[in-house]
Amino acid sequence: MRKDGSRVSVYSNHTVIETNGVGKELYCIDIDLSERKLFEEALRDSEEKYRQLFEAESDAIFLIDNETGHIYEANSAASRIYGYSREELLRMRNVDLSAEPDNTRKAMQQQVVNIPTRWHRRKDGTVFPVEISASHLTWKGRPIHIAAIRDITERKKIEDALQ
């Protein structure tokens, strides 16, 4: 407790040390954790905002390793669109969702950022058209990309009907 009566979180370490065999002294070290607590709270708030934004998106959002194609993260829209649970998606690679795996590998190697039409496959085997936007970055020392994938089935039907 501070002089003004406010409470403070501290880390305390108490040590008893003998001094020349004559007696013992108690050493106490208190470290104020107030700033750390504020930082931890800000971090939790930031993570919650990220999670809400990530989950609110209607497009499938994936965090994918550029070298292996491993899916590190997927939002709930990805589960809904592809028919896999989040846990199943996190055990997959991006080529497992593609009906054109060679094109997917090539786009990943070339770090393509916009793909107007690509064909993907749902868990039930249905092939459907998607539009992909990607951002490439480094995460935990690994080259990755965030892919926003939109199901364009309805748009393709309208385009085909107009032609």
mmCIF file of N, CA and C in Angstrom, residues 18 32 34-35 37 39 42 48 54 56 65 70 86 97 108-110 123 130 138 143 153:
data_model
loop_
_atom_site.group_PDB
_atom_site.id
_atom_site.type_symbol
_atom_site.label_atom_id
_atom_site.label_comp_id
_atom_site.label_asym_id
_atom_site.label_seq_id
_atom_site.Cartn_x
_atom_site.Cartn_y
_atom_site.Cartn_z
ATOM 1 N N GLU A 18 23.209 -14.481 7.229
ATOM 2 C CA GLU A 18 24.027 -14.426 8.457
ATOM 3 C C GLU A 18 25.171 -13.453 8.216
ATOM 4 N N ASP A 32 8.014 -2.834 -7.883
ATOM 5 C CA ASP A 32 6.688 -2.333 -8.253
ATOM 6 C C ASP A 32 6.299 -2.925 -9.612
ATOM 7 N N SER A 34 3.330 -2.265 -11.124
ATOM 8 C CA SER A 34 2.212 -1.479 -11.661
ATOM 9 C C SER A 34 2.310 -1.313 -13.175
ATOM 10 N N GLU A 35 3.491 -0.917 -13.666
ATOM 11 C CA GLU A 35 3.655 -0.718 -15.109
ATOM 12 C C GLU A 35 3.487 -2.028 -15.865
ATOM 13 N N LYS A 37 1.655 -4.586 -14.951
ATOM 14 C CA LYS A 37 0.231 -4.913 -14.949
ATOM 15 C C LYS A 37 -0.499 -4.106 -16.014
ATOM 16 N N PHE A 39 0.810 -2.869 -18.761
ATOM 17 C CA PHE A 39 1.240 -3.407 -20.055
ATOM 18 C C PHE A 39 0.490 -4.704 -20.371
ATOM 19 N N ALA A 42 -3.051 -3.901 -21.388
ATOM 20 C CA ALA A 42 -3.076 -3.332 -22.738
ATOM 21 C C ALA A 42 -2.868 -4.429 -23.779
ATOM 22 N N GLU A 48 -7.613 -9.027 -27.760
ATOM 23 C CA GLU A 48 -9.065 -9.172 -27.871
ATOM 24 C C GLU A 48 -9.593 -8.420 -29.093
ATOM 25 N N PHE A 54 -10.625 -10.280 -36.494
ATOM 26 C CA PHE A 54 -10.320 -11.498 -37.248
ATOM 27 C C PHE A 54 -11.579 -12.337 -37.434
ATOM 28 N N ALA A 56 -14.766 -11.294 -37.072
ATOM 29 C CA ALA A 56 -15.891 -10.564 -37.648
ATOM 30 C C ALA A 56 -15.868 -10.577 -39.174
ATOM 31 N N ASP A 65 2.302 -20.167 -43.767
ATOM 32 C CA ASP A 65 3.755 -20.180 -43.929
ATOM 33 C C ASP A 65 4.080 -20.194 -45.422
ATOM 34 N N HIS A 70 1.907 -24.374 -44.552
ATOM 35 C CA HIS A 70 1.187 -24.746 -43.328
ATOM 36 C C HIS A 70 0.267 -23.600 -42.896
ATOM 37 N N ARG A 86 -11.927 -25.548 -37.325
ATOM 38 C CA ARG A 86 -10.677 -24.788 -37.187
ATOM 39 C C ARG A 86 -9.517 -25.730 -36.916
ATOM 40 N N LEU A 97 -6.503 -27.118 -49.797
ATOM 41 C CA LEU A 97 -7.776 -26.455 -50.068
ATOM 42 C C LEU A 97 -7.924 -26.076 -51.534
ATOM 43 N N MET A 108 2.481 -18.674 -54.291
ATOM 44 C CA MET A 108 3.111 -18.520 -52.979
ATOM 45 C C MET A 108 4.603 -18.199 -53.147
ATOM 46 N N GLN A 109 5.274 -18.913 -54.045
ATOM 47 C CA GLN A 109 6.705 -18.674 -54.284
ATOM 48 C C GLN A 109 6.952 -17.280 -54.844
ATOM 49 N N GLN A 110 6.053 -16.827 -55.707
ATOM 50 C CA GLN A 110 6.204 -15.508 -56.338
ATOM 51 C C GLN A 110 5.621 -14.378 -55.489
ATOM 52 N N LYS A 123 -14.616 -29.327 -48.091
ATOM 53 C CA LYS A 123 -14.462 -30.647 -47.468
ATOM 54 C C LYS A 123 -15.321 -31.691 -48.176
ATOM 55 N N VAL A 130 -12.840 -18.622 -56.057
ATOM 56 C CA VAL A 130 -12.504 -17.676 -54.993
ATOM 57 C C VAL A 130 -11.661 -16.549 -55.569
ATOM 58 N N THR A 138 6.916 -11.045 -42.254
ATOM 59 C CA THR A 138 7.692 -11.995 -41.447
ATOM 60 C C THR A 138 7.041 -12.066 -40.076
ATOM 61 N N PRO A 143 8.830 -16.380 -43.068
ATOM 62 C CA PRO A 143 8.086 -15.651 -44.103
ATOM 63 C C PRO A 143 6.671 -16.231 -44.176
ATOM 64 N N THR A 153 -18.717 -17.462 -55.898
ATOM 65 C CA THR A 153 -19.638 -18.336 -56.639
ATOM 66 C C THR A 153 -20.791 -17.545 -57.243
#
